[in-house]
Amino acid sequence: MENGCTRCRNSMKAKDDMLNHNRNHICTCQDREDKIKIDSELEQTVAEPEIENKPGATDCRTRGVPTSDELKSKIIQDIKDLPPMPQVVIRIQHLISNLNSDTKQLAKVIESDQAIAAKVLKITNSTFYGMSGKISSIHQASLLLGYRTVGEIVTMAGAADLLAGKMPGYGYDSQDLWKHSLSVAFAAKLIVEMKNKDLIYEAHTAGLIHDVGKIILDRHVLERKAEIGDYMTREEKTFLDAERCFFGFDHAEIASEICRAWKIPETITLAIGCHHKPSISNGDELSYILHMADYAAKIGGIGYDDDDILYQPEKGAMDFLGLSQENIGDMIPKVIEAVEQF
């Protein structure tokens, strides 16, 4: 018989001779490492949390705290309190995906938000784009830098304030999230330039906002910071492991919900939701690109977590993209140089 796990959306097969006398079989959920009980009579799967009983192990599912579904529901409700992505950014993303749009339309949309327009002109005149002091209008920027490059700059301008604050739960200082997000965006661009240039805009945007879920989760992490720190030290686990252990989901899943609330295109939303485990993306190339870009940023020292040294790419991710450690090593100095200019 075959059943699908409701959490990782992967199907799991169990032959009749594998089922015990109660007609049940236990499989492992690929998304959360929970145990999944396949009940042949009810023809459904049920998540069965399994807590290790080894001495000193931390029980993440502490009594008296909301279940993962209750907490996730509450957090999704909290998304409405998150500062919205400027509407001009959303409109630009959909405009760029429209093959019939042009630079005049692009300039008109950007100029509808004077604050964003001013930031775009400042960034386009930076030394990074080689146009220092040469660009005086949005339309000129579109002509000289190109349609999609200006779209990337608009996204950076819109995300800068959102990603620049302190996050006491995760222990991030001001600019930590912003710098890491920039590094992943630039690394993603370098990867797509080698592998699939058609994804260059989507890769840059996904890199910029891939960790936005941490902004929402931060206060919940802060409430249990001591427990989480103890768990990570004792079990030698990453912050990502701790999120899944204490909450039943991680920041990538919350980020994908934020993207849907912001009406971010689904290609970007999917990649962000799968950026720590691209194997659950059903072979989505952008998910693997974002995953490897995040890895490159972390090993290049442009991460912000004490546990970055423990972070490893998912098995098979490099092979999927045809990348090597040498490729990753070559791009790191370029990413560092790009981030330093912002």
mmCIF file of C-alpha atoms in Angstrom:
data_model
loop_
_atom_site.group_PDB
_atom_site.id
_atom_site.type_symbol
_atom_site.label_atom_id
_atom_site.label_comp_id
_atom_site.label_asym_id
_atom_site.label_seq_id
_atom_site.Cartn_x
_atom_site.Cartn_y
_atom_site.Cartn_z
ATOM 1 C CA MET A 1 0.000 0.000 0.000
ATOM 2 C CA GLU A 2 1.141 3.628 -0.406
ATOM 3 C CA ASN A 3 0.417 6.667 1.710
ATOM 4 C CA GLY A 4 1.561 10.282 1.608
ATOM 5 C CA CYS A 5 3.003 12.094 4.578
ATOM 6 C CA THR A 6 0.977 15.253 5.173
ATOM 7 C CA ARG A 7 4.044 17.104 6.408
ATOM 8 C CA CYS A 8 6.731 16.425 3.797
ATOM 9 C CA ARG A 9 4.283 15.525 1.013
ATOM 10 C CA ASN A 10 6.408 12.526 0.101
ATOM 11 C CA SER A 11 4.788 9.180 -0.516
ATOM 12 C CA MET A 12 5.839 6.144 1.491
ATOM 13 C CA LYS A 13 5.227 2.546 0.545
ATOM 14 C CA ALA A 14 4.678 -0.384 2.863
ATOM 15 C CA LYS A 15 4.125 -3.944 1.681
ATOM 16 C CA ASP A 16 1.614 -6.085 3.523
ATOM 17 C CA ASP A 17 4.344 -8.402 4.794
ATOM 18 C CA MET A 18 6.041 -5.387 6.400
ATOM 19 C CA LEU A 19 3.010 -4.574 8.557
ATOM 20 C CA ASN A 20 2.848 -5.988 12.061
ATOM 21 C CA HIS A 21 -0.098 -7.864 13.532
ATOM 22 C CA ASN A 22 -1.856 -4.545 14.140
ATOM 23 C CA ARG A 23 -1.567 -3.785 10.406
ATOM 24 C CA ASN A 24 0.677 -0.786 11.129
ATOM 25 C CA HIS A 25 4.078 0.181 9.794
ATOM 26 C CA ILE A 26 6.403 2.943 10.928
ATOM 27 C CA CYS A 27 8.235 5.127 8.374
ATOM 28 C CA THR A 28 10.342 8.252 8.836
ATOM 29 C CA CYS A 29 9.071 11.615 7.610
ATOM 30 C CA GLN A 30 11.759 13.062 5.331
ATOM 31 C CA ASP A 31 10.859 16.603 6.320
ATOM 32 C CA ARG A 32 10.977 16.478 10.116
ATOM 33 C CA GLU A 33 12.505 13.116 11.051
ATOM 34 C CA ASP A 34 9.263 12.254 12.871
ATOM 35 C CA LYS A 35 7.967 8.718 12.756
ATOM 36 C CA ILE A 36 4.934 8.156 10.527
ATOM 37 C CA LYS A 37 2.506 5.330 11.316
ATOM 38 C CA ILE A 38 0.835 3.841 8.241
ATOM 39 C CA ASP A 39 -2.492 2.340 9.223
ATOM 40 C CA SER A 40 -3.671 -0.028 6.477
ATOM 41 C CA GLU A 41 -7.230 -0.230 7.779
ATOM 42 C CA LEU A 42 -7.783 3.521 7.987
ATOM 43 C CA GLU A 43 -5.615 4.159 4.891
ATOM 44 C CA GLN A 44 -4.034 7.232 6.405
ATOM 45 C CA THR A 45 -0.780 8.378 7.967
ATOM 46 C CA VAL A 46 -0.397 9.768 11.450
ATOM 47 C CA ALA A 47 2.671 11.593 12.752
ATOM 48 C CA GLU A 48 4.075 9.911 15.830
ATOM 49 C CA PRO A 49 6.550 12.116 17.714
ATOM 50 C CA GLU A 50 9.484 10.110 18.984
ATOM 51 C CA ILE A 51 11.597 11.416 21.842
ATOM 52 C CA GLU A 52 15.009 9.955 22.464
ATOM 53 C CA ASN A 53 15.296 8.564 25.961
ATOM 54 C CA LYS A 54 19.055 8.667 26.179
ATOM 55 C CA PRO A 55 20.488 10.208 29.354
ATOM 56 C CA GLY A 56 20.529 14.002 29.289
ATOM 57 C CA ALA A 57 18.468 14.237 26.092
ATOM 58 C CA THR A 58 16.247 17.280 25.787
ATOM 59 C CA ASP A 59 12.509 16.765 25.416
ATOM 60 C CA CYS A 60 11.609 19.541 22.990
ATOM 61 C CA ARG A 61 7.869 18.977 23.231
ATOM 62 C CA THR A 62 7.525 20.403 26.734
ATOM 63 C CA ARG A 63 4.158 20.135 28.392
ATOM 64 C CA GLY A 64 2.152 23.313 28.729
ATOM 65 C CA VAL A 65 3.299 24.838 25.425
ATOM 66 C CA PRO A 66 1.149 25.015 22.264
ATOM 67 C CA THR A 67 1.286 22.149 19.795
ATOM 68 C CA SER A 68 3.174 22.814 16.563
ATOM 69 C CA ASP A 69 -0.087 23.245 14.647
ATOM 70 C CA GLU A 70 -1.452 25.699 17.232
ATOM 71 C CA LEU A 71 1.765 27.694 17.286
ATOM 72 C CA LYS A 72 2.086 27.742 13.515
ATOM 73 C CA SER A 73 -1.502 28.966 13.207
ATOM 74 C CA LYS A 74 -0.769 31.764 15.691
ATOM 75 C CA ILE A 75 2.432 32.730 13.906
ATOM 76 C CA ILE A 76 0.680 32.860 10.539
ATOM 77 C CA GLN A 77 -1.836 35.232 12.126
ATOM 78 C CA ASP A 78 1.109 37.361 13.308
ATOM 79 C CA ILE A 79 2.281 37.828 9.732
ATOM 80 C CA LYS A 80 -0.221 40.655 9.403
ATOM 81 C CA ASP A 81 1.846 42.585 11.977
ATOM 82 C CA LEU A 82 5.010 42.268 9.899
ATOM 83 C CA PRO A 83 5.801 45.408 7.906
ATOM 84 C CA PRO A 84 4.573 44.687 4.375
ATOM 85 C CA MET A 85 6.915 44.472 1.443
ATOM 86 C CA PRO A 86 6.422 47.776 -0.420
ATOM 87 C CA GLN A 87 3.759 47.358 -3.081
ATOM 88 C CA VAL A 88 6.092 48.699 -5.739
ATOM 89 C CA VAL A 89 8.363 45.666 -5.159
ATOM 90 C CA ILE A 90 5.479 43.246 -5.660
ATOM 91 C CA ARG A 91 4.319 45.090 -8.773
ATOM 92 C CA ILE A 92 7.841 45.075 -10.220
ATOM 93 C CA GLN A 93 8.154 41.319 -9.707
ATOM 94 C CA HIS A 94 4.966 40.645 -11.627
ATOM 95 C CA LEU A 95 5.873 43.232 -14.272
ATOM 96 C CA ILE A 96 9.229 41.566 -14.942
ATOM 97 C CA SER A 97 7.518 38.182 -15.330
ATOM 98 C CA ASN A 98 5.342 39.748 -18.070
ATOM 99 C CA LEU A 99 7.184 39.383 -21.379
ATOM 100 C CA ASN A 100 5.172 42.226 -22.906
ATOM 101 C CA SER A 101 6.246 44.874 -20.364
ATOM 102 C CA ASP A 102 8.917 47.494 -21.120
ATOM 103 C CA THR A 103 11.316 49.939 -19.449
ATOM 104 C CA LYS A 104 8.795 52.803 -19.526
ATOM 105 C CA GLN A 105 6.304 50.772 -17.510
ATOM 106 C CA LEU A 106 9.083 49.742 -15.134
ATOM 107 C CA ALA A 107 10.135 53.352 -14.539
ATOM 108 C CA LYS A 108 6.529 54.462 -14.015
ATOM 109 C CA VAL A 109 5.924 51.836 -11.318
ATOM 110 C CA ILE A 110 9.172 52.640 -9.471
ATOM 111 C CA GLU A 111 8.535 56.383 -9.577
ATOM 112 C CA SER A 112 5.133 55.861 -7.954
ATOM 113 C CA ASP A 113 7.010 55.350 -4.655
ATOM 114 C CA GLN A 114 9.398 58.251 -4.145
ATOM 115 C CA ALA A 115 11.177 56.666 -1.175
ATOM 116 C CA ILE A 116 11.951 53.517 -3.170
ATOM 117 C CA ALA A 117 12.871 55.569 -6.247
ATOM 118 C CA ALA A 118 15.400 57.580 -4.228
ATOM 119 C CA LYS A 119 17.003 54.407 -2.854
ATOM 120 C CA VAL A 120 17.118 52.880 -6.341
ATOM 121 C CA LEU A 121 18.973 55.911 -7.714
ATOM 122 C CA LYS A 122 21.414 55.796 -4.795
ATOM 123 C CA ILE A 123 22.168 52.101 -5.353
ATOM 124 C CA THR A 124 22.442 52.373 -9.146
ATOM 125 C CA ASN A 125 25.002 55.156 -8.714
ATOM 126 C CA SER A 126 27.157 53.016 -6.412
ATOM 127 C CA THR A 127 30.591 51.797 -7.488
ATOM 128 C CA PHE A 128 29.248 48.239 -7.475
ATOM 129 C CA TYR A 129 27.311 48.889 -10.676
ATOM 130 C CA GLY A 130 30.076 51.015 -12.210
ATOM 131 C CA MET A 131 27.757 53.968 -12.744
ATOM 132 C CA SER A 132 28.931 56.331 -10.005
ATOM 133 C CA GLY A 133 27.332 59.735 -10.644
ATOM 134 C CA LYS A 134 26.151 58.812 -14.139
ATOM 135 C CA ILE A 135 22.470 57.999 -13.583
ATOM 136 C CA SER A 136 19.926 60.767 -13.003
ATOM 137 C CA SER A 137 16.596 58.998 -13.662
ATOM 138 C CA ILE A 138 14.938 55.614 -13.251
ATOM 139 C CA HIS A 139 14.358 55.353 -17.000
ATOM 140 C CA GLN A 140 18.051 56.005 -17.655
ATOM 141 C CA ALA A 141 18.950 53.339 -15.086
ATOM 142 C CA SER A 142 16.706 50.843 -16.889
ATOM 143 C CA LEU A 143 18.351 51.592 -20.229
ATOM 144 C CA LEU A 144 21.946 51.493 -18.964
ATOM 145 C CA LEU A 145 21.744 48.656 -16.445
ATOM 146 C CA GLY A 146 19.025 46.544 -17.979
ATOM 147 C CA TYR A 147 15.466 45.704 -17.093
ATOM 148 C CA ARG A 148 16.135 42.865 -14.677
ATOM 149 C CA THR A 149 19.083 44.479 -12.930
ATOM 150 C CA VAL A 150 16.909 47.444 -12.024
ATOM 151 C CA GLY A 151 14.287 44.987 -10.813
ATOM 152 C CA GLU A 152 16.895 43.435 -8.493
ATOM 153 C CA ILE A 153 17.828 46.874 -7.173
ATOM 154 C CA VAL A 154 14.174 47.660 -6.443
ATOM 155 C CA THR A 155 13.910 44.467 -4.388
ATOM 156 C CA MET A 156 17.072 45.388 -2.454
ATOM 157 C CA ALA A 157 15.717 48.872 -1.789
ATOM 158 C CA GLY A 158 12.410 47.464 -0.550
ATOM 159 C CA ALA A 159 13.974 44.796 1.663
ATOM 160 C CA ALA A 160 16.755 46.871 3.232
ATOM 161 C CA ASP A 161 14.762 48.387 6.127
ATOM 162 C CA LEU A 162 12.813 45.192 6.760
ATOM 163 C CA LEU A 163 15.961 43.090 7.216
ATOM 164 C CA ALA A 164 18.116 45.618 9.073
ATOM 165 C CA GLY A 165 16.874 45.373 12.681
ATOM 166 C CA LYS A 166 18.247 43.572 15.737
ATOM 167 C CA MET A 167 16.917 40.096 16.518
ATOM 168 C CA PRO A 168 17.587 39.258 20.207
ATOM 169 C CA GLY A 169 16.112 35.753 20.000
ATOM 170 C CA TYR A 170 18.614 34.643 17.397
ATOM 171 C CA GLY A 171 21.290 36.936 18.817
ATOM 172 C CA TYR A 172 21.680 39.017 15.652
ATOM 173 C CA ASP A 173 22.956 42.570 15.736
ATOM 174 C CA SER A 174 21.595 45.240 13.440
ATOM 175 C CA GLN A 175 22.572 44.540 9.809
ATOM 176 C CA ASP A 176 23.427 40.855 10.443
ATOM 177 C CA LEU A 177 20.330 39.533 8.659
ATOM 178 C CA TRP A 178 20.684 42.126 5.898
ATOM 179 C CA LYS A 179 24.345 41.296 5.193
ATOM 180 C CA HIS A 180 23.700 37.561 5.142
ATOM 181 C CA SER A 181 20.671 38.031 2.880
ATOM 182 C CA LEU A 182 22.753 40.097 0.460
ATOM 183 C CA SER A 183 25.458 37.439 0.432
ATOM 184 C CA VAL A 184 22.970 34.680 -0.412
ATOM 185 C CA ALA A 185 21.426 36.846 -3.151
ATOM 186 C CA PHE A 186 24.827 37.476 -4.745
ATOM 187 C CA ALA A 187 25.888 33.826 -4.397
ATOM 188 C CA ALA A 188 22.633 32.701 -6.008
ATOM 189 C CA LYS A 189 23.278 35.037 -8.939
ATOM 190 C CA LEU A 190 26.757 33.595 -9.426
ATOM 191 C CA ILE A 191 25.374 30.058 -9.460
ATOM 192 C CA VAL A 192 22.647 30.827 -12.014
ATOM 193 C CA GLU A 193 25.172 32.595 -14.229
ATOM 194 C CA MET A 194 26.938 29.234 -14.431
ATOM 195 C CA LYS A 195 23.851 27.037 -14.637
ATOM 196 C CA ASN A 196 20.679 28.793 -15.812
ATOM 197 C CA LYS A 197 20.717 32.530 -16.576
ATOM 198 C CA ASP A 198 16.943 32.544 -17.067
ATOM 199 C CA LEU A 199 16.590 32.317 -13.269
ATOM 200 C CA ILE A 200 18.883 35.221 -12.410
ATOM 201 C CA TYR A 201 16.188 37.630 -11.186
ATOM 202 C CA GLU A 202 14.269 34.989 -9.243
ATOM 203 C CA ALA A 203 17.487 33.719 -7.632
ATOM 204 C CA HIS A 204 18.501 37.197 -6.483
ATOM 205 C CA THR A 205 15.071 37.946 -5.021
ATOM 206 C CA ALA A 206 14.825 34.573 -3.285
ATOM 207 C CA GLY A 207 18.266 35.092 -1.760
ATOM 208 C CA LEU A 208 17.311 38.481 -0.367
ATOM 209 C CA ILE A 209 14.209 37.322 1.502
ATOM 210 C CA HIS A 210 14.965 33.637 2.143
ATOM 211 C CA ASP A 211 15.309 34.104 5.925
ATOM 212 C CA VAL A 212 12.428 36.518 6.463
ATOM 213 C CA GLY A 213 10.686 33.834 8.547
ATOM 214 C CA LYS A 214 13.217 34.463 11.311
ATOM 215 C CA ILE A 215 11.797 37.954 11.825
ATOM 216 C CA ILE A 216 8.463 36.422 12.848
ATOM 217 C CA LEU A 217 9.991 33.535 14.841
ATOM 218 C CA ASP A 218 12.444 35.714 16.755
ATOM 219 C CA ARG A 219 10.219 36.537 19.736
ATOM 220 C CA HIS A 220 9.197 32.891 20.100
ATOM 221 C CA VAL A 221 12.868 31.888 20.065
ATOM 222 C CA LEU A 222 13.594 34.576 22.663
ATOM 223 C CA GLU A 223 10.935 33.154 24.997
ATOM 224 C CA ARG A 224 12.747 29.779 25.029
ATOM 225 C CA LYS A 225 16.279 30.970 24.408
ATOM 226 C CA ALA A 226 17.805 29.260 27.450
ATOM 227 C CA GLU A 227 16.183 25.907 26.634
ATOM 228 C CA ILE A 228 17.169 26.176 22.990
ATOM 229 C CA GLY A 229 20.760 27.064 23.861
ATOM 230 C CA ASP A 230 20.976 24.131 26.275
ATOM 231 C CA TYR A 231 19.588 21.766 23.646
ATOM 232 C CA MET A 232 22.010 22.955 20.963
ATOM 233 C CA THR A 233 25.024 22.622 23.276
ATOM 234 C CA ARG A 234 24.099 19.269 24.784
ATOM 235 C CA GLU A 235 22.960 17.601 21.583
ATOM 236 C CA GLU A 236 25.435 19.392 19.257
ATOM 237 C CA LYS A 237 22.553 20.565 17.110
ATOM 238 C CA THR A 238 22.070 23.579 14.845
ATOM 239 C CA PHE A 239 19.583 26.408 15.301
ATOM 240 C CA LEU A 240 17.617 24.859 12.447
ATOM 241 C CA ASP A 241 17.411 21.582 14.373
ATOM 242 C CA ALA A 242 16.245 23.529 17.429
ATOM 243 C CA GLU A 243 13.453 25.254 15.487
ATOM 244 C CA ARG A 244 12.128 21.925 14.258
ATOM 245 C CA CYS A 245 12.511 20.353 17.677
ATOM 246 C CA PHE A 246 10.871 23.080 19.785
ATOM 247 C CA PHE A 247 8.293 24.372 17.299
ATOM 248 C CA GLY A 248 7.638 21.474 14.923
ATOM 249 C CA PHE A 249 8.581 23.589 11.874
ATOM 250 C CA ASP A 250 11.392 25.903 10.806
ATOM 251 C CA HIS A 251 11.854 29.481 9.629
ATOM 252 C CA ALA A 252 11.852 28.419 5.961
ATOM 253 C CA GLU A 253 8.290 27.157 6.271
ATOM 254 C CA ILE A 254 7.201 30.411 7.916
ATOM 255 C CA ALA A 255 9.043 32.413 5.235
ATOM 256 C CA SER A 256 7.030 30.672 2.529
ATOM 257 C CA GLU A 257 3.810 31.674 4.333
ATOM 258 C CA ILE A 258 5.015 35.288 4.449
ATOM 259 C CA CYS A 259 5.757 35.155 0.705
ATOM 260 C CA ARG A 260 2.212 33.983 0.023
ATOM 261 C CA ALA A 261 0.832 36.809 2.163
ATOM 262 C CA TRP A 262 2.958 39.251 0.162
ATOM 263 C CA LYS A 263 1.832 37.626 -3.108
ATOM 264 C CA ILE A 264 5.410 36.790 -4.111
ATOM 265 C CA PRO A 265 5.482 34.616 -7.279
ATOM 266 C CA GLU A 266 5.140 30.909 -6.489
ATOM 267 C CA THR A 267 8.501 29.990 -8.055
ATOM 268 C CA ILE A 268 10.271 32.122 -5.446
ATOM 269 C CA THR A 269 7.933 31.062 -2.633
ATOM 270 C CA LEU A 270 8.594 27.363 -3.269
ATOM 271 C CA ALA A 271 12.378 27.807 -3.320
ATOM 272 C CA ILE A 272 12.345 29.767 -0.067
ATOM 273 C CA GLY A 273 10.188 27.149 1.644
ATOM 274 C CA CYS A 274 12.572 24.378 0.563
ATOM 275 C CA HIS A 275 15.905 26.159 0.860
ATOM 276 C CA HIS A 276 17.153 23.971 3.715
ATOM 277 C CA LYS A 277 15.872 20.720 2.204
ATOM 278 C CA PRO A 278 15.606 21.051 -1.580
ATOM 279 C CA SER A 279 14.918 17.340 -1.986
ATOM 280 C CA ILE A 280 11.285 17.998 -0.961
ATOM 281 C CA SER A 281 10.851 20.489 -3.838
ATOM 282 C CA ASN A 282 10.184 17.800 -6.450
ATOM 283 C CA GLY A 283 13.355 18.664 -8.354
ATOM 284 C CA ASP A 284 12.907 22.438 -8.393
ATOM 285 C CA GLU A 285 16.183 23.945 -9.657
ATOM 286 C CA LEU A 286 15.767 27.279 -7.871
ATOM 287 C CA SER A 287 15.365 25.481 -4.523
ATOM 288 C CA TYR A 288 18.729 23.766 -5.015
ATOM 289 C CA ILE A 289 20.376 27.011 -6.155
ATOM 290 C CA LEU A 290 19.149 28.847 -3.053
ATOM 291 C CA HIS A 291 20.255 25.965 -0.817
ATOM 292 C CA MET A 292 23.805 26.028 -2.204
ATOM 293 C CA ALA A 293 23.963 29.843 -2.134
ATOM 294 C CA ASP A 294 23.075 29.766 1.570
ATOM 295 C CA TYR A 295 25.777 27.167 2.137
ATOM 296 C CA ALA A 296 28.361 29.272 0.261
ATOM 297 C CA ALA A 297 27.524 32.337 2.359
ATOM 298 C CA LYS A 298 27.852 30.393 5.600
ATOM 299 C CA ILE A 299 31.185 28.723 4.858
ATOM 300 C CA GLY A 300 32.457 32.052 3.552
ATOM 301 C CA GLY A 301 31.935 33.527 7.008
ATOM 302 C CA ILE A 302 29.000 35.689 5.953
ATOM 303 C CA GLY A 303 26.586 33.823 8.159
ATOM 304 C CA TYR A 304 25.484 34.989 11.548
ATOM 305 C CA ASP A 305 24.929 31.861 13.631
ATOM 306 C CA ASP A 306 27.486 30.307 15.974
ATOM 307 C CA ASP A 307 26.514 26.908 14.560
ATOM 308 C CA ASP A 308 27.381 27.707 10.924
ATOM 309 C CA ILE A 309 30.367 25.387 11.151
ATOM 310 C CA LEU A 310 27.911 22.482 11.543
ATOM 311 C CA TYR A 311 25.923 23.431 8.449
ATOM 312 C CA GLN A 312 26.266 21.013 5.543
ATOM 313 C CA PRO A 313 24.552 20.924 2.149
ATOM 314 C CA GLU A 314 21.935 18.239 1.714
ATOM 315 C CA LYS A 315 23.294 15.027 0.252
ATOM 316 C CA GLY A 316 23.132 15.140 -3.539
ATOM 317 C CA ALA A 317 22.535 18.905 -3.773
ATOM 318 C CA MET A 318 25.903 19.670 -5.353
ATOM 319 C CA ASP A 319 25.550 16.804 -7.808
ATOM 320 C CA PHE A 320 22.059 17.993 -8.773
ATOM 321 C CA LEU A 321 23.514 21.330 -9.899
ATOM 322 C CA GLY A 322 26.811 19.932 -11.137
ATOM 323 C CA LEU A 323 28.771 22.021 -8.635
ATOM 324 C CA SER A 324 32.015 21.233 -6.845
ATOM 325 C CA GLN A 325 33.649 22.535 -3.676
ATOM 326 C CA GLU A 326 36.081 24.327 -5.984
ATOM 327 C CA ASN A 327 33.169 26.190 -7.619
ATOM 328 C CA ILE A 328 31.898 27.237 -4.203
ATOM 329 C CA GLY A 329 35.374 28.299 -3.089
ATOM 330 C CA ASP A 330 35.859 30.424 -6.209
ATOM 331 C CA MET A 331 32.652 32.379 -5.699
ATOM 332 C CA ILE A 332 33.164 33.233 -2.013
ATOM 333 C CA PRO A 333 35.687 36.096 -2.528
ATOM 334 C CA LYS A 334 33.374 37.617 -5.152
ATOM 335 C CA VAL A 335 30.404 37.449 -2.780
ATOM 336 C CA ILE A 336 32.389 39.021 0.075
ATOM 337 C CA GLU A 337 33.549 41.849 -2.177
ATOM 338 C CA ALA A 338 29.986 42.530 -3.375
ATOM 339 C CA VAL A 339 28.542 42.609 0.154
ATOM 340 C CA GLU A 340 31.266 44.962 1.396
ATOM 341 C CA GLN A 341 30.094 47.572 -1.114
ATOM 342 C CA PHE A 342 26.707 47.767 0.582
#
